[in-house]
Coordinates of N, CA and C and ligand atoms in Angstrom, one line a residue:
X1 N -7.0 5.6 14.9 CA -8.4 5.6 14.7 C -9.2 6.5 15.6
X2 N -10.2 7.2 15.1 CA -11.0 8.1 16.0 C -12.4 7.6 16.0
X3 N -13.1 7.9 17.1 CA -14.5 7.5 17.2 C -15.4 8.7 17.4
X4 N -16.6 8.6 16.8 CA -17.6 9.7 17.1 C -18.9 9.0 17.4
X5 N -19.9 9.7 18.0 CA -21.2 9.2 18.4 C -22.0 8.9 17.2
X6 N -22.7 7.8 17.1 CA -23.6 7.5 16.0 C -24.9 8.3 16.2
X7 N -25.7 8.5 15.1 CA -26.9 9.2 15.2 C -27.9 8.4 16.0
X8 N -29.0 9.0 16.5 CA -30.0 8.2 17.3 C -30.5 7.1 16.4
X9 N -30.9 6.0 17.1 CA -31.4 4.9 16.3 C -32.8 5.2 15.6
X10 N -32.9 5.0 14.3 CA -34.2 5.2 13.7 C -35.2 4.1 14.2
X11 N -36.5 4.5 14.1 CA -37.5 3.5 14.5 C -37.7 2.5 13.3
X12 N -37.7 1.2 13.6 CA -37.9 0.2 12.5 C -39.3 0.2 12.1
X13 N -39.6 0.3 10.8 CA -41.0 0.3 10.4 C -41.3 -0.8 9.5
X14 N -40.3 -1.7 9.3 CA -40.5 -2.9 8.6 C -40.5 -2.7 7.1
X15 N -40.4 -1.4 6.6 CA -40.5 -1.1 5.2 C -39.1 -0.9 4.7
X16 N -38.8 -1.3 3.5 CA -37.5 -1.0 2.8 C -37.5 0.4 2.3
X17 N -36.4 1.1 2.5 CA -36.4 2.5 2.1 C -36.2 2.5 0.6
X18 N -36.8 3.6 -0.1 CA -36.6 3.7 -1.5 C -35.4 4.5 -1.8
X19 N -34.8 5.1 -0.7 CA -33.6 5.9 -0.8 C -32.5 5.0 -1.4
X20 N -31.6 5.7 -2.1 CA -30.5 4.9 -2.7 C -29.4 4.5 -1.7
X21 N -29.5 5.1 -0.5 CA -28.6 4.7 0.6 C -29.2 3.6 1.4
X22 N -28.3 2.8 2.0 CA -28.7 1.7 2.8 C -29.6 2.0 4.0
X23 N -30.6 1.3 4.2 CA -31.5 1.5 5.3 C -30.9 1.1 6.6
X24 N -30.9 2.0 7.6 CA -30.4 1.6 8.9 C -31.7 1.3 9.8
X25 N -31.6 0.2 10.5 CA -32.8 -0.2 11.3 C -32.3 -0.2 12.8
X26 N -33.3 -0.4 13.6 CA -33.0 -0.2 15.1 C -31.9 -1.2 15.5
X27 N -31.2 -0.7 16.5 CA -30.1 -1.6 17.0 C -29.8 -1.2 18.4
X28 N -29.2 -2.0 19.2 CA -28.8 -1.7 20.5 C -27.7 -0.6 20.5
X29 N -28.0 0.6 21.1 CA -27.2 1.7 20.9 C -25.7 1.4 21.4
X30 N -25.7 0.7 22.5 CA -24.3 0.5 23.1 C -23.4 -0.4 22.3
X31 N -24.0 -1.0 21.2 CA -23.1 -1.9 20.3 C -22.5 -1.0 19.2
X32 N -22.9 0.3 19.1 CA -22.6 1.0 18.0 C -21.5 2.1 18.2
X33 N -20.6 2.2 17.2 CA -19.6 3.3 17.3 C -19.2 3.6 15.9
X34 N -18.8 4.8 15.6 CA -18.4 5.2 14.3 C -16.9 5.4 14.3
X35 N -16.2 4.7 13.5 CA -14.7 4.8 13.5 C -14.2 5.5 12.2
X36 N -13.2 6.4 12.4 CA -12.6 7.1 11.2 C -11.3 6.5 11.1
X37 N -11.0 6.0 9.9 CA -9.7 5.3 9.6 C -9.4 5.3 8.1
X38 N -8.2 4.9 7.8 CA -7.8 4.8 6.4 C -8.5 3.7 5.7
X39 N -8.9 3.9 4.4 CA -9.6 2.9 3.7 C -8.8 1.7 3.3
X40 N -9.4 0.6 3.1 CA -8.8 -0.6 2.6 C -9.4 -1.0 1.3
X41 N -8.8 -1.9 0.6 CA -9.3 -2.4 -0.7 C -10.8 -2.9 -0.6
X42 N -11.1 -3.6 0.5 CA -12.4 -4.1 0.7 C -13.5 -3.0 0.8
X43 N -13.1 -1.8 0.9 CA -14.0 -0.6 1.1 C -14.4 0.0 -0.3
X44 N -13.8 -0.4 -1.3 CA -13.9 0.3 -2.6 C -15.4 0.3 -3.1
X45 N -16.0 -0.8 -3.0 CA -17.4 -0.8 -3.6 C -18.3 0.1 -2.8
X46 N -18.2 0.1 -1.5 CA -19.1 1.0 -0.7 C -18.7 2.5 -0.9
X47 N -17.4 2.8 -1.1 CA -17.0 4.2 -1.3 C -17.7 4.6 -2.7
X48 N -17.6 3.8 -3.7 CA -18.2 4.2 -5.0 C -19.7 4.4 -4.9
X49 N -20.4 3.5 -4.1 CA -21.8 3.7 -4.0 C -22.2 5.0 -3.3
X50 N -21.4 5.3 -2.3 CA -21.7 6.5 -1.5 C -21.4 7.8 -2.4
X51 N -20.3 7.8 -3.0 CA -19.9 9.0 -3.8 C -20.9 9.1 -5.0
X52 N -21.2 8.0 -5.7 CA -22.0 8.1 -6.9 C -23.5 8.4 -6.6
X53 N -23.9 8.1 -5.3 CA -25.2 8.5 -4.9 C -25.3 10.1 -5.0
X54 N -24.3 10.8 -4.5 CA -24.3 12.2 -4.6 C -24.0 12.7 -6.0
X55 N -23.2 12.0 -6.7 CA -22.9 12.4 -8.1 C -24.2 12.4 -8.9
X56 N -25.0 11.4 -8.7 CA -26.3 11.3 -9.4 C -27.2 12.6 -9.1
X57 N -26.9 13.2 -8.0 CA -27.7 14.5 -7.7 C -26.9 15.7 -8.1
X58 N -25.8 15.5 -8.9 CA -25.0 16.6 -9.4 C -24.2 17.3 -8.3
X59 N -24.0 16.7 -7.1 CA -23.4 17.4 -6.0 C -21.9 17.1 -6.0
X60 N -21.4 16.1 -6.7 CA -20.0 15.8 -6.7 C -19.7 15.0 -8.0
X61 N -18.4 14.8 -8.2 CA -18.0 14.1 -9.4 C -18.2 12.6 -9.2
X62 N -18.6 11.9 -10.3 CA -18.7 10.4 -10.1 C -17.3 9.8 -10.1
X63 N -17.2 8.7 -9.4 CA -15.9 7.9 -9.4 C -16.1 6.5 -9.7
X64 N -15.2 5.9 -10.5 CA -15.3 4.5 -10.9 C -14.3 3.7 -10.2
X65 N -14.4 2.3 -10.4 CA -13.5 1.4 -9.7 C -12.0 1.7 -10.0
X66 N -11.7 2.0 -11.2 CA -10.3 2.2 -11.5 C -9.7 3.4 -10.7
X67 N -10.5 4.5 -10.7 CA -10.0 5.7 -9.9 C -9.8 5.3 -8.4
X68 N -10.8 4.7 -7.9 CA -10.8 4.4 -6.4 C -9.7 3.4 -6.1
X69 N -9.6 2.3 -6.9 CA -8.5 1.4 -6.6 C -7.1 2.1 -6.7
X70 N -6.9 2.8 -7.8 CA -5.6 3.5 -8.0 C -5.2 4.5 -6.9
X71 N -6.3 5.1 -6.3 CA -6.1 6.1 -5.3 C -6.5 5.7 -3.9
X72 N -6.6 4.4 -3.7 CA -7.2 4.0 -2.4 C -6.4 4.5 -1.2
X73 N -5.1 4.7 -1.4 CA -4.3 5.2 -0.3 C -4.6 6.6 0.1
X74 N -5.4 7.3 -0.8 CA -5.8 8.7 -0.5 C -7.0 8.7 0.4
X75 N -7.8 7.6 0.5 CA -9.1 7.6 1.1 C -9.1 7.4 2.6
X76 N -10.0 8.1 3.2 CA -10.3 7.9 4.6 C -11.8 7.5 4.7
X77 N -12.2 6.6 5.6 CA -13.6 6.3 5.7 C -14.1 6.4 7.2
X78 N -15.4 6.6 7.3 CA -16.0 6.5 8.6 C -17.0 5.3 8.5
X79 N -16.9 4.3 9.4 CA -17.8 3.2 9.4 C -18.6 3.1 10.7
X80 N -19.9 2.8 10.5 CA -20.7 2.5 11.7 C -20.6 1.0 12.0
X81 N -20.0 0.7 13.1 CA -19.8 -0.8 13.3 C -21.1 -1.4 13.8
X82 N -21.3 -2.6 13.5 CA -22.4 -3.5 14.0 C -23.8 -2.9 13.7
X83 N -24.0 -2.4 12.5 CA -25.3 -1.9 12.1 C -26.1 -3.1 11.5
X84 N -27.3 -3.4 12.0 CA -28.1 -4.3 11.3 C -28.7 -3.7 10.1
X85 N -28.6 -4.3 8.9 CA -29.1 -3.8 7.7 C -29.8 -4.9 6.9
X86 N -30.8 -4.5 6.0 CA -31.4 -5.5 5.2 C -30.6 -5.6 3.9
X87 N -30.2 -6.8 3.6 CA -29.4 -7.0 2.3 C -30.4 -7.0 1.2
X88 N -29.9 -7.1 -0.1 CA -30.8 -7.1 -1.2 C -31.8 -8.3 -1.2
X89 N -31.4 -9.3 -0.5 CA -32.3 -10.5 -0.4 C -33.3 -10.3 0.8
X90 N -33.2 -9.2 1.4 CA -34.1 -8.8 2.5 C -33.8 -9.7 3.8
X91 N -32.6 -10.2 3.8 CA -32.1 -11.0 5.0 C -31.5 -9.9 6.0
X92 N -31.8 -10.1 7.2 CA -31.3 -9.1 8.2 C -29.9 -9.6 8.6
X93 N -28.9 -8.7 8.4 CA -27.5 -9.1 8.7 C -26.9 -8.0 9.5
X94 N -25.9 -8.4 10.3 CA -25.2 -7.4 11.0 C -23.9 -7.1 10.3
X95 N -23.7 -5.8 9.9 CA -22.5 -5.5 9.1 C -21.9 -4.2 9.7
X96 N -20.7 -3.9 9.3 CA -20.3 -2.5 9.5 C -20.4 -1.8 8.2
X97 N -21.0 -0.6 8.3 CA -21.3 0.1 7.0 C -20.5 1.4 6.9
X98 N -20.0 1.6 5.7 CA -19.3 2.9 5.5 C -20.3 4.0 5.4
X99 N -20.2 5.0 6.2 CA -21.2 6.1 6.3 C -20.6 7.4 5.8
X100 N -19.3 7.4 5.6 CA -18.7 8.7 5.1 C -17.3 8.4 4.5
X101 N -16.9 9.2 3.6 CA -15.5 9.0 3.0 C -15.0 10.4 2.5
X102 N -13.7 10.4 2.3 CA -13.1 11.6 1.8 C -11.7 11.2 1.3
X103 N -11.1 12.0 0.5 CA -9.7 11.7 0.1 C -8.8 12.9 0.0
X104 N -7.6 12.6 0.3 CA -6.5 13.7 0.2 C -5.6 13.3 -0.9
X105 N -5.6 14.1 -2.0 CA -4.7 13.8 -3.1 C -3.6 14.8 -3.2
X106 N -2.4 14.4 -3.2 CA -1.3 15.3 -3.3 C -1.2 15.8 -4.7
X107 N -1.1 17.2 -4.8 CA -1.1 17.8 -6.2 C 0.3 18.2 -6.6
X108 N 1.0 18.8 -5.6 CA 2.4 19.3 -5.9 C 3.2 19.3 -4.6
X109 N 4.3 20.0 -4.5 CA 5.2 19.9 -3.4 C 4.6 20.6 -2.1
X110 N 3.6 21.5 -2.3 CA 3.1 22.2 -1.1 C 1.6 22.1 -1.0
X111 N 0.9 21.4 -1.9 CA -0.5 21.5 -1.9 C -1.2 20.2 -2.1
X112 N -2.3 19.9 -1.3 CA -3.1 18.7 -1.5 C -4.5 19.0 -1.7
X113 N -5.3 18.2 -2.4 CA -6.7 18.5 -2.7 C -7.6 17.5 -1.9
X114 N -8.6 18.1 -1.2 CA -9.6 17.3 -0.6 C -10.6 16.9 -1.7
X115 N -10.8 15.6 -1.9 CA -11.8 15.2 -3.0 C -12.7 14.2 -2.4
X116 N -13.8 13.9 -3.1 CA -14.8 12.8 -2.8 C -15.2 12.8 -1.3
X117 N -15.5 14.0 -0.8 CA -16.0 14.0 0.6 C -17.5 13.8 0.6
X118 N -17.9 12.7 1.2 CA -19.4 12.4 1.1 C -19.8 11.7 2.4
X119 N -20.9 12.3 3.0 CA -21.4 11.7 4.2 C -22.9 11.2 4.0
X120 N -23.1 10.0 4.3 CA -24.5 9.4 4.2 C -25.5 10.4 4.8
X121 N -26.6 10.7 4.1 CA -27.5 11.7 4.6 C -28.0 11.4 6.1
X122 N -28.1 10.2 6.5 CA -28.6 9.8 7.8 C -27.5 10.2 8.9
X123 N -26.3 10.5 8.4 CA -25.2 10.8 9.3 C -24.6 12.2 9.2
X124 N -25.4 13.0 8.4 CA -24.9 14.4 8.3 C -25.2 15.2 9.5
X125 N -24.5 16.4 9.7 CA -24.7 17.3 10.8 C -24.4 16.6 12.1
X126 N -23.5 15.7 12.1 CA -23.0 15.1 13.4 C -21.6 15.4 13.6
X127 N -21.0 16.3 12.7 CA -19.6 16.6 12.8 C -18.7 15.7 12.1
X128 N -19.3 14.7 11.4 CA -18.4 13.7 10.7 C -17.6 14.3 9.6
X129 N -18.2 15.2 8.7 CA -17.5 15.8 7.6 C -16.3 16.6 8.2
X130 N -16.6 17.4 9.2 CA -15.5 18.2 9.8 C -14.4 17.3 10.3
X131 N -14.8 16.2 11.0 CA -13.7 15.3 11.5 C -12.9 14.6 10.4
X132 N -13.6 14.3 9.3 CA -12.8 13.7 8.2 C -11.8 14.7 7.6
X133 N -12.3 15.9 7.5 CA -11.3 17.0 6.9 C -10.2 17.2 7.9
X134 N -10.5 17.2 9.2 CA -9.4 17.3 10.2 C -8.4 16.2 10.1
X135 N -8.9 15.0 10.0 CA -8.1 13.8 9.8 C -7.1 13.9 8.6
X136 N -7.7 14.4 7.5 CA -6.9 14.6 6.3 C -5.9 15.7 6.4
X137 N -6.4 16.7 7.2 CA -5.4 17.9 7.4 C -4.2 17.4 8.2
X138 N -4.4 16.5 9.2 CA -3.3 16.0 10.0 C -2.4 15.2 9.1
X139 N -3.0 14.4 8.2 CA -2.2 13.7 7.2 C -1.3 14.6 6.3
X140 N -2.0 15.7 5.9 CA -1.3 16.7 5.0 C -0.1 17.3 5.8
X141 N -0.3 17.6 7.0 CA 0.7 18.2 7.8 C 1.9 17.2 8.0
X142 N 1.5 16.0 8.3 CA 2.6 14.9 8.4 C 3.4 14.8 7.1
X143 N 2.7 14.9 6.0 CA 3.4 14.8 4.7 C 4.3 16.0 4.3
X144 N 4.0 17.1 5.1 CA 4.8 18.3 4.8 C 4.2 19.3 3.8
X145 N 2.8 19.1 3.6 CA 2.1 20.1 2.7 C 1.9 21.4 3.5
X146 N 1.6 22.4 2.7 CA 1.4 23.7 3.3 C 0.0 24.3 3.1
X147 N -0.7 23.7 2.1 CA -2.0 24.2 1.8 C -3.0 23.0 1.4
X148 N -4.2 23.2 1.8 CA -5.3 22.3 1.3 C -6.2 23.0 0.4
X149 N -6.6 22.3 -0.7 CA -7.4 22.9 -1.7 C -8.7 22.1 -1.9
X150 N -9.8 22.7 -2.3 CA -10.9 21.9 -2.7 C -11.8 22.6 -3.7
X151 N -12.4 21.9 -4.6 CA -13.5 22.4 -5.5 C -14.8 22.0 -4.8
X152 N -15.7 22.9 -4.6 CA -16.9 22.5 -3.8 C -18.1 23.3 -4.2
X153 N -19.3 22.7 -3.9 CA -20.6 23.5 -4.0 C -21.0 23.9 -2.6
X154 N -20.3 23.4 -1.5 CA -20.7 23.6 -0.1 C -19.7 24.6 0.5
X155 N -19.8 25.8 0.0 CA -18.8 26.8 0.5 C -18.9 27.0 2.0
X156 N -20.2 27.0 2.5 CA -20.4 27.3 4.0 C -19.7 26.3 4.9
X157 N -19.8 25.0 4.5 CA -19.2 24.0 5.3 C -17.7 24.2 5.3
X158 N -17.0 24.4 4.2 CA -15.5 24.6 4.2 C -15.1 25.9 4.8
X159 N -16.0 26.9 4.7 CA -15.7 28.2 5.3 C -15.6 28.0 6.9
X160 N -16.5 27.2 7.4 CA -16.5 26.9 8.8 C -15.3 26.2 9.3
X161 N -14.5 25.6 8.4 CA -13.3 24.9 8.7 C -12.1 25.8 8.4
X162 N -12.3 27.0 8.0 CA -11.2 28.0 7.8 C -10.8 28.1 6.4
X163 N -11.4 27.4 5.5 CA -11.0 27.5 4.0 C -11.5 28.9 3.5
X164 N -10.8 29.4 2.6 CA -11.1 30.7 2.0 C -11.3 30.6 0.5
X165 N -12.4 31.2 0.0 CA -12.7 31.2 -1.4 C -11.6 31.9 -2.2
X166 N -11.2 31.3 -3.3 CA -10.2 31.9 -4.2 C -10.8 32.2 -5.6
X167 N -10.4 33.3 -6.1 CA -10.8 33.6 -7.5 C -10.1 32.6 -8.4
X168 N -10.8 32.3 -9.6 CA -10.2 31.4 -10.5 C -8.8 31.7 -10.9
X169 N -8.5 33.1 -11.1 CA -7.2 33.5 -11.6 C -6.1 33.3 -10.5
X170 N -6.6 33.2 -9.2 CA -5.6 33.1 -8.1 C -5.2 31.6 -7.8
X171 N -6.0 30.7 -8.4 CA -5.7 29.3 -8.1 C -4.4 28.7 -8.8
X172 N -3.7 27.9 -8.1 CA -2.4 27.4 -8.7 C -2.8 26.5 -9.9
X173 N -2.0 26.5 -11.0 CA -2.3 25.7 -12.2 C -2.5 24.3 -11.9
X174 N -1.9 23.7 -10.9 CA -1.9 22.3 -10.6 C -3.4 21.8 -10.3
X175 N -4.2 22.7 -9.8 CA -5.6 22.3 -9.4 C -6.5 22.0 -10.6
X176 N -6.1 22.4 -11.8 CA -7.0 22.2 -12.9 C -6.8 20.9 -13.6
X177 N -5.9 20.0 -13.1 CA -5.5 18.8 -13.7 C -6.7 17.9 -14.0
X178 N -7.6 17.8 -13.1 CA -8.8 16.8 -13.3 C -9.9 17.4 -14.2
X179 N -9.8 18.7 -14.4 CA -11.0 19.4 -15.1 C -11.3 18.8 -16.4
X180 N -10.2 18.4 -17.2 CA -10.5 17.9 -18.6 C -11.3 16.6 -18.6
X181 N -11.3 15.9 -17.4 CA -12.0 14.6 -17.3 C -13.4 14.9 -16.7
X182 N -13.7 16.1 -16.3 CA -14.9 16.4 -15.5 C -16.1 16.6 -16.4
X183 N -17.3 16.0 -16.1 CA -18.5 16.2 -16.9 C -18.9 17.6 -16.9
X184 N -18.5 18.4 -15.9 CA -18.9 19.8 -15.8 C -18.0 20.8 -16.5
X185 N -17.1 20.2 -17.3 CA -16.0 21.0 -17.9 C -16.5 22.3 -18.5
X186 N -17.6 22.2 -19.3 CA -18.1 23.4 -20.0 C -19.0 24.3 -19.2
X187 N -19.5 23.8 -18.0 CA -20.4 24.6 -17.2 C -20.1 24.4 -15.7
X188 N -18.8 24.7 -15.3 CA -18.4 24.4 -14.0 C -19.1 25.4 -13.0
X189 N -19.7 24.8 -11.9 CA -20.4 25.7 -10.9 C -19.7 25.6 -9.6
X190 N -18.5 24.9 -9.5 CA -17.8 24.7 -8.3 C -16.9 25.9 -7.9
X191 N -16.7 26.0 -6.6 CA -15.9 27.1 -6.1 C -14.6 26.6 -5.6
X192 N -13.5 27.2 -5.9 CA -12.2 26.8 -5.4 C -11.9 27.4 -4.0
X193 N -11.5 26.6 -3.0 CA -11.3 27.1 -1.7 C -9.9 26.6 -1.2
X194 N -9.2 27.4 -0.4 CA -7.9 27.0 0.1 C -7.8 27.3 1.6
X195 N -7.1 26.3 2.2 CA -6.8 26.5 3.6 C -5.2 26.4 3.8
X196 N -4.7 27.4 4.5 CA -3.2 27.3 4.8 C -3.1 26.5 6.1
X197 N -2.2 25.5 6.1 CA -2.2 24.6 7.3 C -0.8 24.7 8.0
Ligands
LIG1 C1 -21.1 18.9 3.0 C2 -21.0 17.6 3.8 C3 -19.6 17.0 3.5 C4 -21.0 18.1 5.3 O1 -20.8 17.0 6.2 P1 -21.4 16.9 7.6 O2 -20.9 15.7 8.3 O3 -22.9 17.0 7.6 O4 -20.8 18.3 8.2 P2 -20.6 18.7 9.8 O5 -21.6 18.0 10.6 O6 -19.2 18.5 10.1 O7 -21.0 20.2 9.6 C5 -20.5 21.3 10.2 C6 -21.1 22.6 9.8 O8 -20.9 22.8 8.4 C7 -22.1 23.5 7.9 N1 -22.6 22.6 6.8 C8 -22.7 21.3 6.8 N2 -23.3 20.8 5.7 C9 -23.5 21.9 4.9 C10 -24.1 22.1 3.6 N3 -24.5 21.1 2.9 N4 -24.2 23.3 3.2 C11 -23.8 24.4 3.9 N5 -23.3 24.3 5.2 C12 -23.1 23.0 5.7 C13 -23.1 23.7 9.0 O9 -22.8 24.9 9.5 C14 -22.6 22.6 9.9 O10 -23.0 22.9 11.3 P3 -24.5 22.4 11.8 O11 -24.5 20.9 11.6 O12 -24.4 22.8 13.2 O13 -25.5 23.0 11.0 C15 -22.1 16.6 3.7 O14 -23.4 17.4 3.8 C16 -22.2 15.9 2.3 O15 -21.6 14.8 2.2 N6 -22.9 16.5 1.4 C17 -23.1 15.9 0.0 C18 -21.8 15.8 -0.8 C19 -21.0 17.1 -0.8 O16 -21.6 18.1 -1.1 N7 -19.7 16.9 -0.6 C20 -18.8 18.0 -0.6 C21 -18.1 17.9 -1.9 S1 -16.6 18.7 -1.9

């Protein structure tokens, strides 16, 4: 398990956020830490909520429970421990909240795909996305893979981690497996990127 610094505590204003992401309210800073670890079954609902928040903005593919349960061993999560949040009933509770996720899906004997990488907007630009990719890269090396692949709209982020843009004709056939199930099938705007590991 790895830890990173949480973002500064937001000021509590007593109002519920209209944002589709959970509101974070003030908390004692020394009680907080963000842990990066493999996902468990109990995390499925929060992973879906996080990913589908971005899918609704057309930034990534939507994922349903069947996909996430079947592939839960692919998933890595980052959770902010001991965050006080308001539940739907507006009761203040202390929970640990999933603030980021990503998954490594093995495609073939030498290549794995980074999928479903999503960081809660309140936790972006803290290095969490990079740390999750590093975590999955280590897993990929342990598995004996030689390349990581991703389809993305955020070329600059992956470029910063050493991924290189690939022309559609250069991509290995295995990477197209999910495309027939993708809502963007007829108007794909994503870029294929590869990292040799
Ligand atoms: C893209 C995303 C995963 C980045 O996560 P993050 O934790 O904010 O990334 P990091 O803090 O590790 O960023 C490292 C650097 O990558 C670059 N970067 C980060 N997000 C970026 C973005 N959206 N566009 C372009 N470059 C970006 C920046 O140079 C950043 O450095 P900086 O914070 O000093 O500016 C996150 O913004 C996200 O979840 N976006 C919405 C969903 C999405 O697009 N997922 C990728 C689908 S494959």
